Structures are given as C-alpha cells and as structure tokens.
mmCIF file of C-alpha atoms in Angstrom:
data_model
loop_
_atom_site.group_PDB
_atom_site.id
_atom_site.type_symbol
_atom_site.label_atom_id
_atom_site.label_comp_id
_atom_site.label_asym_id
_atom_site.label_seq_id
_atom_site.Cartn_x
_atom_site.Cartn_y
_atom_site.Cartn_z
ATOM 1 C CA MET A 1 19.066 18.775 13.413
ATOM 2 C CA SER A 2 19.243 15.179 14.518
ATOM 3 C CA ARG A 3 17.531 12.255 12.739
ATOM 4 C CA ARG A 4 15.134 11.726 15.695
ATOM 5 C CA THR A 5 14.249 15.283 15.739
ATOM 6 C CA LYS A 6 13.479 15.301 12.225
ATOM 7 C CA GLN A 7 11.306 12.148 12.378
ATOM 8 C CA VAL A 8 9.314 13.710 15.168
ATOM 9 C CA LEU A 9 8.975 16.957 13.393
ATOM 10 C CA ARG A 10 7.707 15.076 10.340
ATOM 11 C CA THR A 11 5.161 12.991 12.407
ATOM 12 C CA VAL A 12 3.868 16.231 14.015
ATOM 13 C CA ILE A 13 3.491 18.077 10.691
ATOM 14 C CA GLY A 14 1.875 14.939 9.002
ATOM 15 C CA LEU A 15 -0.524 14.399 11.786
ATOM 16 C CA GLY A 16 -1.233 18.194 11.815
ATOM 17 C CA LEU A 17 -2.014 17.953 8.106
ATOM 18 C CA ALA A 18 -4.283 15.062 8.440
ATOM 19 C CA VAL A 19 -6.300 16.934 11.367
ATOM 20 C CA VAL A 20 -6.558 20.015 9.234
ATOM 21 C CA LEU A 21 -7.901 18.129 6.267
ATOM 22 C CA LEU A 22 -10.191 16.306 8.396
ATOM 23 C CA GLY A 23 -11.408 19.030 10.285
ATOM 24 C CA TRP A 24 -11.741 21.800 7.602
ATOM 25 C CA GLY A 25 -10.619 20.707 4.192
ATOM 26 C CA PHE A 26 -13.197 17.968 3.848
ATOM 27 C CA PRO A 27 -16.320 19.987 4.414
ATOM 28 C CA LEU A 28 -14.922 22.727 2.331
ATOM 29 C CA LEU A 29 -14.042 20.593 -0.552
ATOM 30 C CA ALA A 30 -17.501 18.949 -0.264
ATOM 31 C CA GLN A 31 -19.457 22.011 0.260
ATOM 32 C CA THR A 32 -21.117 20.383 3.422
ATOM 33 C CA THR A 33 -20.811 20.233 7.067
ATOM 34 C CA TRP A 34 -19.583 17.454 9.513
ATOM 35 C CA THR A 35 -23.200 17.519 10.978
ATOM 36 C CA GLU A 36 -24.620 16.280 7.502
ATOM 37 C CA VAL A 37 -22.084 13.790 7.096
ATOM 38 C CA PHE A 38 -22.606 12.397 10.731
ATOM 39 C CA ALA A 39 -26.263 12.288 10.084
ATOM 40 C CA GLU A 40 -25.547 10.102 6.754
ATOM 41 C CA LEU A 41 -23.033 7.895 8.607
ATOM 42 C CA ARG A 42 -25.722 7.202 11.378
ATOM 43 C CA LYS A 43 -27.807 5.549 8.736
ATOM 44 C CA VAL A 44 -25.356 2.695 8.124
ATOM 45 C CA THR A 45 -26.735 -0.493 9.776
ATOM 46 C CA TRP A 46 -24.708 -3.112 11.703
ATOM 47 C CA TRP A 47 -25.431 -5.652 8.954
ATOM 48 C CA GLN A 48 -23.996 -3.440 6.189
ATOM 49 C CA SER A 49 -20.998 -2.816 8.625
ATOM 50 C CA LEU A 50 -20.309 -6.559 8.962
ATOM 51 C CA GLU A 51 -20.562 -6.921 5.238
ATOM 52 C CA PHE A 52 -17.961 -4.121 4.689
ATOM 53 C CA GLY A 53 -15.735 -5.636 7.337
ATOM 54 C CA GLY A 54 -16.033 -8.983 5.432
ATOM 55 C CA LEU A 55 -14.916 -7.556 2.244
ATOM 56 C CA VAL A 56 -11.935 -6.092 3.975
ATOM 57 C CA LEU A 57 -10.837 -9.474 5.220
ATOM 58 C CA LEU A 58 -11.291 -11.014 2.054
ATOM 59 C CA GLY A 59 -9.041 -8.558 0.332
ATOM 60 C CA LEU A 60 -6.468 -8.949 3.036
ATOM 61 C CA GLY A 61 -6.786 -12.804 2.580
ATOM 62 C CA CYS A 62 -6.101 -12.549 -1.180
ATOM 63 C CA TYR A 63 -3.080 -10.253 -0.265
ATOM 64 C CA THR A 64 -1.547 -13.392 1.548
ATOM 65 C CA PHE A 65 -1.100 -15.037 -1.934
ATOM 66 C CA THR A 66 1.268 -12.145 -2.824
ATOM 67 C CA PHE A 67 3.149 -12.622 0.379
ATOM 68 C CA THR A 68 3.470 -16.318 0.446
ATOM 69 C CA GLY A 69 4.446 -16.383 -3.347
ATOM 70 C CA SER A 70 7.410 -13.967 -2.341
ATOM 71 C CA LEU A 71 8.512 -15.988 0.429
ATOM 72 C CA PRO A 72 8.619 -19.882 0.216
ATOM 73 C CA GLY A 73 7.703 -21.437 3.332
ATOM 74 C CA LEU A 74 5.379 -18.743 4.783
ATOM 75 C CA SER A 75 2.038 -19.936 5.398
ATOM 76 C CA HIS A 76 -1.253 -18.223 4.546
ATOM 77 C CA TRP A 77 -2.073 -17.679 8.257
ATOM 78 C CA ARG A 78 1.279 -16.442 9.227
ATOM 79 C CA ALA A 79 1.286 -14.081 6.043
ATOM 80 C CA PHE A 80 -2.082 -12.542 7.325
ATOM 81 C CA ILE A 81 -0.586 -12.116 10.765
ATOM 82 C CA VAL A 82 2.648 -10.298 9.467
ATOM 83 C CA ASN A 83 0.732 -8.247 6.932
ATOM 84 C CA ILE A 84 -1.830 -6.682 9.377
ATOM 85 C CA CYS A 85 0.903 -6.185 11.942
ATOM 86 C CA GLY A 86 3.252 -4.162 9.627
ATOM 87 C CA SER A 87 0.381 -2.468 7.979
ATOM 88 C CA SER A 88 -1.163 -1.167 11.222
ATOM 89 C CA VAL A 89 2.153 0.262 12.102
ATOM 90 C CA SER A 90 2.832 1.923 8.937
ATOM 91 C CA LYS A 91 -0.678 3.484 8.961
ATOM 92 C CA LEU A 92 -0.049 5.207 12.494
ATOM 93 C CA LEU A 93 2.995 7.222 11.244
ATOM 94 C CA PRO A 94 3.551 9.660 8.364
ATOM 95 C CA GLY A 95 6.137 7.842 6.030
ATOM 96 C CA GLY A 96 5.508 4.813 8.445
ATOM 97 C CA GLY A 97 6.473 2.445 5.600
ATOM 98 C CA ALA A 98 9.925 2.120 7.037
ATOM 99 C CA VAL A 99 8.692 1.330 10.372
ATOM 100 C CA GLY A 100 6.211 -1.404 8.886
ATOM 101 C CA LEU A 101 9.035 -2.953 6.988
ATOM 102 C CA ALA A 102 11.055 -3.090 10.183
ATOM 103 C CA ALA A 103 8.155 -4.846 12.045
ATOM 104 C CA THR A 104 7.732 -7.184 9.139
ATOM 105 C CA TYR A 105 11.432 -8.036 9.124
ATOM 106 C CA THR A 106 11.324 -8.487 13.060
ATOM 107 C CA ILE A 107 8.316 -10.923 12.834
ATOM 108 C CA LEU A 108 9.546 -12.908 9.927
ATOM 109 C CA ARG A 109 13.178 -13.443 11.404
ATOM 110 C CA SER A 110 11.614 -14.413 14.691
ATOM 111 C CA TRP A 111 9.891 -17.383 12.597
ATOM 112 C CA GLY A 112 13.177 -18.293 11.490
ATOM 113 C CA PHE A 113 13.513 -16.859 7.956
ATOM 114 C CA THR A 114 16.778 -15.672 6.885
ATOM 115 C CA ASN A 115 17.677 -11.822 6.222
ATOM 116 C CA ARG A 116 18.272 -12.688 2.510
ATOM 117 C CA ASP A 117 14.967 -14.254 2.121
ATOM 118 C CA VAL A 118 13.156 -11.439 3.913
ATOM 119 C CA SER A 119 14.807 -8.729 1.973
ATOM 120 C CA THR A 120 13.947 -10.616 -1.275
ATOM 121 C CA SER A 121 10.408 -10.731 -0.293
ATOM 122 C CA ALA A 122 10.202 -6.980 0.662
ATOM 123 C CA ILE A 123 11.769 -6.066 -2.775
ATOM 124 C CA VAL A 124 9.426 -8.310 -4.737
ATOM 125 C CA THR A 125 6.281 -7.521 -2.710
ATOM 126 C CA GLY A 126 7.313 -3.708 -2.876
ATOM 127 C CA VAL A 127 7.582 -3.771 -6.778
ATOM 128 C CA TRP A 128 4.313 -5.571 -7.194
ATOM 129 C CA ASN A 129 2.557 -3.218 -4.958
ATOM 130 C CA THR A 130 3.891 -0.198 -6.591
ATOM 131 C CA LEU A 131 3.169 -1.466 -10.224
ATOM 132 C CA SER A 132 -0.380 -2.453 -9.116
ATOM 133 C CA ARG A 133 -1.246 1.075 -7.798
ATOM 134 C CA ILE A 134 0.393 2.576 -10.740
ATOM 135 C CA ALA A 135 -1.581 0.332 -13.136
ATOM 136 C CA LEU A 136 -4.956 1.338 -11.629
ATOM 137 C CA PRO A 137 -5.198 4.914 -13.295
ATOM 138 C CA ILE A 138 -4.464 3.363 -16.597
ATOM 139 C CA VAL A 139 -7.130 0.548 -16.084
ATOM 140 C CA ALA A 140 -9.395 3.524 -15.171
ATOM 141 C CA ILE A 141 -8.807 5.432 -18.329
ATOM 142 C CA ALA A 142 -9.706 2.255 -20.434
ATOM 143 C CA MET A 143 -12.787 1.606 -18.493
ATOM 144 C CA LEU A 144 -13.976 5.404 -18.837
ATOM 145 C CA TRP A 145 -13.144 5.214 -22.501
ATOM 146 C CA LEU A 146 -15.238 1.894 -22.992
ATOM 147 C CA GLY A 147 -18.062 3.276 -21.103
ATOM 148 C CA HIS A 148 -17.909 6.636 -23.073
ATOM 149 C CA ASP A 149 -17.633 8.479 -19.972
ATOM 150 C CA GLY A 150 -15.656 11.796 -19.994
ATOM 151 C CA LEU A 151 -11.910 11.692 -19.207
ATOM 152 C CA PRO A 152 -10.992 14.404 -16.779
ATOM 153 C CA PRO A 153 -7.523 15.996 -17.536
ATOM 154 C CA ALA A 154 -6.450 15.289 -13.698
ATOM 155 C CA LEU A 155 -6.941 11.661 -14.220
ATOM 156 C CA THR A 156 -5.425 11.630 -17.770
ATOM 157 C CA ASN A 157 -2.407 13.489 -16.376
ATOM 158 C CA ALA A 158 -2.232 10.884 -13.354
ATOM 159 C CA ALA A 159 -2.394 8.206 -15.867
ATOM 160 C CA ILE A 160 0.462 9.462 -17.938
ATOM 161 C CA ALA A 161 2.434 10.057 -14.845
ATOM 162 C CA ALA A 162 1.731 6.561 -13.757
ATOM 163 C CA THR A 163 2.644 5.059 -16.947
ATOM 164 C CA VAL A 164 6.027 6.864 -17.239
ATOM 165 C CA SER A 165 6.840 5.851 -13.588
ATOM 166 C CA GLY A 166 5.553 2.339 -14.131
ATOM 167 C CA VAL A 167 7.644 1.815 -17.349
ATOM 168 C CA ALA A 168 10.798 3.120 -15.564
ATOM 169 C CA ILE A 169 10.359 0.990 -12.396
ATOM 170 C CA PHE A 170 9.451 -2.130 -14.544
ATOM 171 C CA ALA A 171 12.513 -1.576 -16.888
ATOM 172 C CA VAL A 172 14.958 -1.449 -14.127
ATOM 173 C CA PHE A 173 13.375 -4.518 -12.550
ATOM 174 C CA VAL A 174 13.360 -6.378 -15.583
ATOM 175 C CA ALA A 175 16.765 -5.390 -16.491
ATOM 176 C CA ILE A 176 18.172 -6.430 -13.349
ATOM 177 C CA LEU A 177 16.437 -9.941 -13.648
ATOM 178 C CA ALA A 178 17.220 -10.484 -17.365
ATOM 179 C CA SER A 179 20.829 -9.284 -17.624
ATOM 180 C CA GLU A 180 23.739 -9.811 -15.246
ATOM 181 C CA ARG A 181 25.678 -6.987 -16.974
ATOM 182 C CA ALA A 182 22.690 -4.777 -16.584
ATOM 183 C CA ALA A 183 22.503 -5.685 -12.836
ATOM 184 C CA GLN A 184 26.253 -4.949 -12.536
ATOM 185 C CA SER A 185 25.846 -1.518 -14.147
ATOM 186 C CA ILE A 186 22.997 -0.580 -12.001
ATOM 187 C CA GLY A 187 24.794 -1.809 -8.974
ATOM 188 C CA ARG A 188 27.863 0.310 -9.795
ATOM 189 C CA TRP A 189 25.536 3.398 -10.296
ATOM 190 C CA LEU A 190 23.880 3.050 -7.024
ATOM 191 C CA ASP A 191 27.606 2.308 -5.424
ATOM 192 C CA ARG A 192 28.465 5.769 -6.723
ATOM 193 C CA LEU A 193 25.259 7.485 -5.701
ATOM 194 C CA LEU A 194 25.340 6.006 -2.131
ATOM 195 C CA ALA A 195 28.994 6.299 -1.549
ATOM 196 C CA PRO A 196 28.588 9.549 0.631
ATOM 197 C CA VAL A 197 26.065 7.795 2.751
ATOM 198 C CA PHE A 198 28.336 4.562 3.367
ATOM 199 C CA ARG A 199 31.517 6.594 3.635
ATOM 200 C CA ARG A 200 31.736 6.293 7.246
ATOM 201 C CA ARG A 201 30.366 2.703 7.510
ATOM 202 C CA GLU A 202 32.285 -0.458 7.233
ATOM 203 C CA ARG A 203 30.528 -2.513 4.466
ATOM 204 C CA THR A 204 30.970 -6.383 4.005
ATOM 205 C CA MET A 205 29.541 -6.148 0.449
ATOM 206 C CA SER A 206 29.058 -3.310 -2.118
ATOM 207 C CA VAL A 207 25.999 -2.452 -3.571
ATOM 208 C CA ALA A 208 27.035 -3.907 -6.942
ATOM 209 C CA GLU A 209 27.831 -7.239 -5.398
ATOM 210 C CA LEU A 210 24.555 -7.137 -3.373
ATOM 211 C CA VAL A 211 22.490 -6.266 -6.505
ATOM 212 C CA THR A 212 24.265 -9.184 -8.355
ATOM 213 C CA ASP A 213 23.721 -11.557 -5.419
ATOM 214 C CA MET A 214 20.061 -10.654 -5.018
ATOM 215 C CA ARG A 215 19.299 -10.984 -8.536
ATOM 216 C CA VAL A 216 19.572 -14.694 -8.454
ATOM 217 C CA ARG A 217 17.243 -14.857 -5.507
ATOM 218 C CA ILE A 218 14.628 -12.491 -7.052
ATOM 219 C CA ASN A 219 14.919 -14.287 -10.349
ATOM 220 C CA GLU A 220 13.827 -17.551 -8.415
ATOM 221 C CA VAL A 221 11.080 -15.948 -6.470
ATOM 222 C CA VAL A 222 9.747 -14.304 -9.763
ATOM 223 C CA ARG A 223 10.010 -17.370 -11.866
ATOM 224 C CA THR A 224 8.014 -19.485 -9.339
ATOM 225 C CA GLY A 225 5.487 -16.917 -7.887
ATOM 226 C CA TRP A 226 4.874 -14.166 -10.313
ATOM 227 C CA VAL A 227 1.340 -15.831 -11.234
ATOM 228 C CA GLN A 228 0.414 -16.369 -7.522
ATOM 229 C CA MET A 229 1.576 -12.711 -6.494
ATOM 230 C CA THR A 230 -0.185 -11.049 -9.383
ATOM 231 C CA LEU A 231 -3.474 -13.050 -8.685
ATOM 232 C CA GLY A 232 -3.150 -12.019 -5.035
ATOM 233 C CA MET A 233 -2.845 -8.200 -6.142
ATOM 234 C CA ILE A 234 -5.845 -8.551 -8.276
ATOM 235 C CA GLY A 235 -7.932 -10.148 -5.725
ATOM 236 C CA PHE A 236 -7.015 -7.502 -3.077
ATOM 237 C CA PHE A 237 -7.802 -4.592 -5.146
ATOM 238 C CA GLY A 238 -10.888 -6.178 -6.699
ATOM 239 C CA PHE A 239 -12.348 -6.942 -3.249
ATOM 240 C CA TYR A 240 -11.667 -3.335 -2.215
ATOM 241 C CA TYR A 241 -13.187 -2.090 -5.281
ATOM 242 C CA LEU A 242 -16.378 -3.923 -4.554
ATOM 243 C CA LEU A 243 -16.161 -2.559 -1.004
ATOM 244 C CA PHE A 244 -15.854 0.965 -2.528
ATOM 245 C CA VAL A 245 -18.746 0.454 -4.755
ATOM 246 C CA LEU A 246 -21.074 -0.986 -2.010
ATOM 247 C CA ILE A 247 -20.309 1.893 0.349
ATOM 248 C CA MET A 248 -20.928 4.459 -2.346
ATOM 249 C CA HIS A 249 -24.234 2.861 -3.370
ATOM 250 C CA THR A 250 -25.124 2.790 0.433
ATOM 251 C CA VAL A 251 -24.670 6.484 0.683
ATOM 252 C CA ASP A 252 -26.573 6.968 -2.563
ATOM 253 C CA VAL A 253 -23.764 7.904 -4.979
ATOM 254 C CA PHE A 254 -24.859 6.126 -8.033
ATOM 255 C CA LEU A 255 -22.209 6.658 -10.586
ATOM 256 C CA PRO A 256 -21.212 4.527 -13.563
ATOM 257 C CA LEU A 257 -18.951 1.677 -12.562
ATOM 258 C CA GLY A 258 -16.063 3.209 -14.754
ATOM 259 C CA ILE A 259 -16.246 6.515 -13.104
ATOM 260 C CA LEU A 260 -16.274 4.942 -9.492
ATOM 261 C CA PHE A 261 -13.278 2.876 -10.537
ATOM 262 C CA ALA A 262 -11.417 5.911 -11.633
ATOM 263 C CA ALA A 263 -12.070 7.632 -8.372
ATOM 264 C CA PHE A 264 -11.089 4.354 -6.411
ATOM 265 C CA ALA A 265 -7.774 4.427 -8.557
ATOM 266 C CA ILE A 266 -7.006 7.942 -7.669
ATOM 267 C CA GLY A 267 -7.311 7.053 -3.861
ATOM 268 C CA ARG A 268 -5.220 3.754 -3.992
ATOM 269 C CA LEU A 269 -2.567 5.628 -6.040
ATOM 270 C CA LEU A 270 -2.322 8.587 -3.450
ATOM 271 C CA THR A 271 -1.856 6.011 -0.398
ATOM 272 C CA ALA A 272 1.596 6.058 -1.316
ATOM 273 C CA VAL A 273 1.792 9.797 -0.426
ATOM 274 C CA GLY A 274 3.775 9.750 2.923
ATOM 275 C CA VAL A 275 3.050 13.227 4.276
ATOM 276 C CA THR A 276 0.389 11.886 6.588
ATOM 277 C CA PRO A 277 -0.262 8.406 8.115
ATOM 278 C CA GLY A 278 -1.110 6.191 5.142
ATOM 279 C CA GLY A 279 -2.079 9.137 2.905
ATOM 280 C CA LEU A 280 -4.986 9.837 5.396
ATOM 281 C CA GLY A 281 -6.831 13.092 4.375
ATOM 282 C CA VAL A 282 -4.952 13.190 0.982
ATOM 283 C CA THR A 283 -6.751 10.130 -0.598
ATOM 284 C CA GLU A 284 -10.071 11.037 0.857
ATOM 285 C CA SER A 285 -9.826 14.603 -0.468
ATOM 286 C CA ALA A 286 -8.739 13.595 -3.904
ATOM 287 C CA THR A 287 -11.654 10.918 -4.002
ATOM 288 C CA VAL A 288 -14.145 13.523 -2.854
ATOM 289 C CA ILE A 289 -12.936 15.959 -5.608
ATOM 290 C CA ALA A 290 -13.213 13.402 -8.329
ATOM 291 C CA LEU A 291 -16.712 12.202 -7.293
ATOM 292 C CA VAL A 292 -18.168 15.563 -7.122
ATOM 293 C CA GLY A 293 -16.566 16.624 -10.165
ATOM 294 C CA TRP A 294 -18.314 13.895 -11.890
ATOM 295 C CA GLY A 295 -21.756 14.921 -10.372
ATOM 296 C CA ALA A 296 -21.963 13.318 -6.938
ATOM 297 C CA ASP A 297 -23.539 15.091 -4.028
ATOM 298 C CA GLY A 298 -20.947 16.415 -1.863
ATOM 299 C CA THR A 299 -22.328 15.124 1.415
ATOM 300 C CA ALA A 300 -22.727 11.741 -0.134
ATOM 301 C CA ALA A 301 -19.340 11.757 -1.749
ATOM 302 C CA LEU A 302 -17.627 12.717 1.612
ATOM 303 C CA THR A 303 -19.638 10.356 3.673
ATOM 304 C CA GLY A 304 -18.626 7.328 1.517
ATOM 305 C CA ALA A 305 -15.069 8.472 1.283
ATOM 306 C CA ILE A 306 -14.896 8.680 5.022
ATOM 307 C CA LEU A 307 -16.685 5.214 5.453
ATOM 308 C CA PHE A 308 -14.407 3.463 2.980
ATOM 309 C CA SER A 309 -11.258 5.017 5.050
ATOM 310 C CA ILE A 310 -12.934 3.688 8.338
ATOM 311 C CA PHE A 311 -12.816 0.244 6.963
ATOM 312 C CA THR A 312 -9.636 0.129 5.025
ATOM 313 C CA HIS A 313 -7.449 2.323 7.164
ATOM 314 C CA LEU A 314 -8.689 2.579 10.728
ATOM 315 C CA MET A 315 -9.784 -0.944 10.881
ATOM 316 C CA GLU A 316 -6.431 -2.203 10.269
ATOM 317 C CA VAL A 317 -5.084 -0.617 13.492
ATOM 318 C CA PRO A 318 -7.260 -2.789 15.770
ATOM 319 C CA LEU A 319 -6.662 -5.684 13.324
ATOM 320 C CA GLY A 320 -2.933 -5.029 13.694
ATOM 321 C CA ALA A 321 -3.172 -5.063 17.610
ATOM 322 C CA LEU A 322 -4.732 -8.684 17.314
ATOM 323 C CA GLY A 323 -2.242 -9.574 14.915
ATOM 324 C CA TRP A 324 0.607 -8.473 17.462
ATOM 325 C CA LEU A 325 -1.009 -10.421 20.155
ATOM 326 C CA VAL A 326 -1.326 -13.577 18.180
ATOM 327 C CA TRP A 327 2.410 -13.216 17.068
ATOM 328 C CA SER A 328 3.432 -12.730 20.699
ATOM 329 C CA MET A 329 1.758 -16.015 21.635
ATOM 330 C CA SER A 330 3.040 -17.848 18.430
ATOM 331 C CA PRO A 331 6.128 -20.419 18.402
ATOM 332 C CA LYS A 332 9.284 -18.713 17.790
ATOM 333 C CA ALA A 333 12.693 -19.801 16.482
ATOM 334 C CA SER A 334 15.062 -19.843 19.526
ATOM 335 C CA PRO A 335 18.010 -17.082 19.559
ATOM 336 C CA GLU A 336 20.295 -19.729 18.849
ATOM 337 C CA GLU A 337 18.306 -20.932 15.814
ATOM 338 C CA ILE A 338 18.093 -17.346 14.509
ATOM 339 C CA GLU A 339 21.891 -16.592 15.098
ATOM 340 C CA ALA A 340 22.792 -19.905 13.266
ATOM 341 C CA THR A 341 20.371 -19.188 10.351
ATOM 342 C CA PRO A 342 22.286 -17.819 7.261
ATOM 343 C CA ALA A 343 22.311 -14.070 6.677
#
C-alpha cells in the first residue's frame, strides 16, 4: 500500500469516526437527543457569541508570545497569521499536525527565516505545547484536592500517565540542553533507530551531528525566551479555560471551578489524539463523560462541549482562511533571497 493511499485511508477513517461520534455517540453518552441540544444552542445570543469569539482571539494573541519567543525576529502580527494558518490546516485532517507544520514552514520561509531557525522554533514550541497539555491534568488534580472534590480514577490515571510522559520528555529535552555528551548519546541512539528509514537516502548530516548542532540553537532560544514562551502558554490556556467556564455557565452547568478545570484539562490533553481532525469528537466525548459523571445534566453538558468546540475548533478554519489571504498579500522574500539564506 502506497504512502498516499495510507494517508487517504487514514483521513476517511478519521472523518468517519468523527461523524459517528457526532451523529450517534454524543447523544448516547449524554442520554439526550440532538433536538434538545439544538434547542439549547438557539438560546445563545449574538452578544454572548461575540464574547466567546473575543476570548478565543485573546487566547490566540497570547500564543503569539510563545511563537515570537521561539523565533527571534518574528513579529506578533506575523506570529498570529502563521499560527492560525497552520492550525486551520492541521484541524481539517486526521493527524494533520504534519501538514500544519509544513504550512508553517512554507510561510516562515517565504518571510526569509532560515531552515534551522524554523526547525528550532518548531521543536521548542512543540515541547512547550506538549508539556503544557501534560501539565493540565496534574494542575486539575491539585485544584480538586484543594477544593475537597472527588478525584475520579480516570482523571487520576490520566494525571499519572501525563506525569510519567512529561517527566520523560522533559528529561530528554533537558539532557540535550545541559550535556553535550547526553546530546551525542541520544543522537547516536536515534541514528541507529532511524537507520532503516535513511538507508536509501543520501544524508549530508547524521542525526547525532544534527542533534549536537541543534542543541546550541535550542539552548540559546530557551535561555532567552523560556519566560515569554511559558507566559504565552499560560495566557493561551487561561483564556480558553475562562471561555470554557463562561460557556458552561451559559448552558446552566454550574459545577465547582476545580471540576470544570478537570473536564477542560481532559479535553485539552486529548486534542493531541490524531485519529480524528484535531481530536474532534474524541475530546468532546471525554468532556461530556467527565461532566455528566460529576453531576451535570446530559443535554447541558453536551451543548456546552459542542459550543466550546465550535469556537475553539471550527472557528479557526475560517480564521485560517483569512490568515492565508493576508499571507498571500504580505511582502515576501524574493526567491533569490530565500535561496541565499543559510540553511
């Protein structure tokens, strides 16, 4: 089976799963009907919709601090454009992260940034995103404990798994940054692991050499930008959590803030699941199960989850289309300048 066929098959299966979850899974999980859900959605006013959209824009605006911190010379406006362009593409396809990364690379290269700077930015922001999502269930456990709310086994297990994964990722990342010997060892291990993949391809640099070279650049970016990138992620998730709370209150889901944060954390963690576009269907299912398990009305919980997904998932698609339009009209580096830019 060719690579293209596998991609098409994965897309069809992912979209099919999303349709099944949306059409039949959600009402079954929430013990409700789409008629009841649509009746609740129609109660949302235009003014409330504008408030929700404004919070999304504030969250995306905060994320530009993470982007600009990882790529010196990138303005906040351009960071906003490249983020919504890449995000919109990645949310249209199952496992679309690679397509989104390619879009980000294309846009940044067109503005004259070097391959190495773009790849360094991609690695650093990827690590910051992953660690942030992994940290959310751990913070949720702390909030539930401080609020004397019950700790469900599913969330506890997710927090334990997240902690183990986070520590492993963080340990490898820190080892590469702190020790040249560790970077070389990890690089050699990756060389052996990826040898079958590169066997038929000519390489100008081994993975070990690439890791060592990239270590210097990542060190510099992290040293100068870690505070800015961290605050950007906190602001991004902070505004999205505020959006989640306001939406839940709008649909009459009034649970303690710690419980709402736990449901929010579960959904954000599962956005990384690549079986459907942007985790669509999977994240909402987990959120509804959590909210109903903590006592929320099924119809209200499902309405809130759908409404949150509309603003954080679907809204980014037309935003991305506008972003692509703005990029197409923006000044570009000439082909000669791009060719002359060091790799």
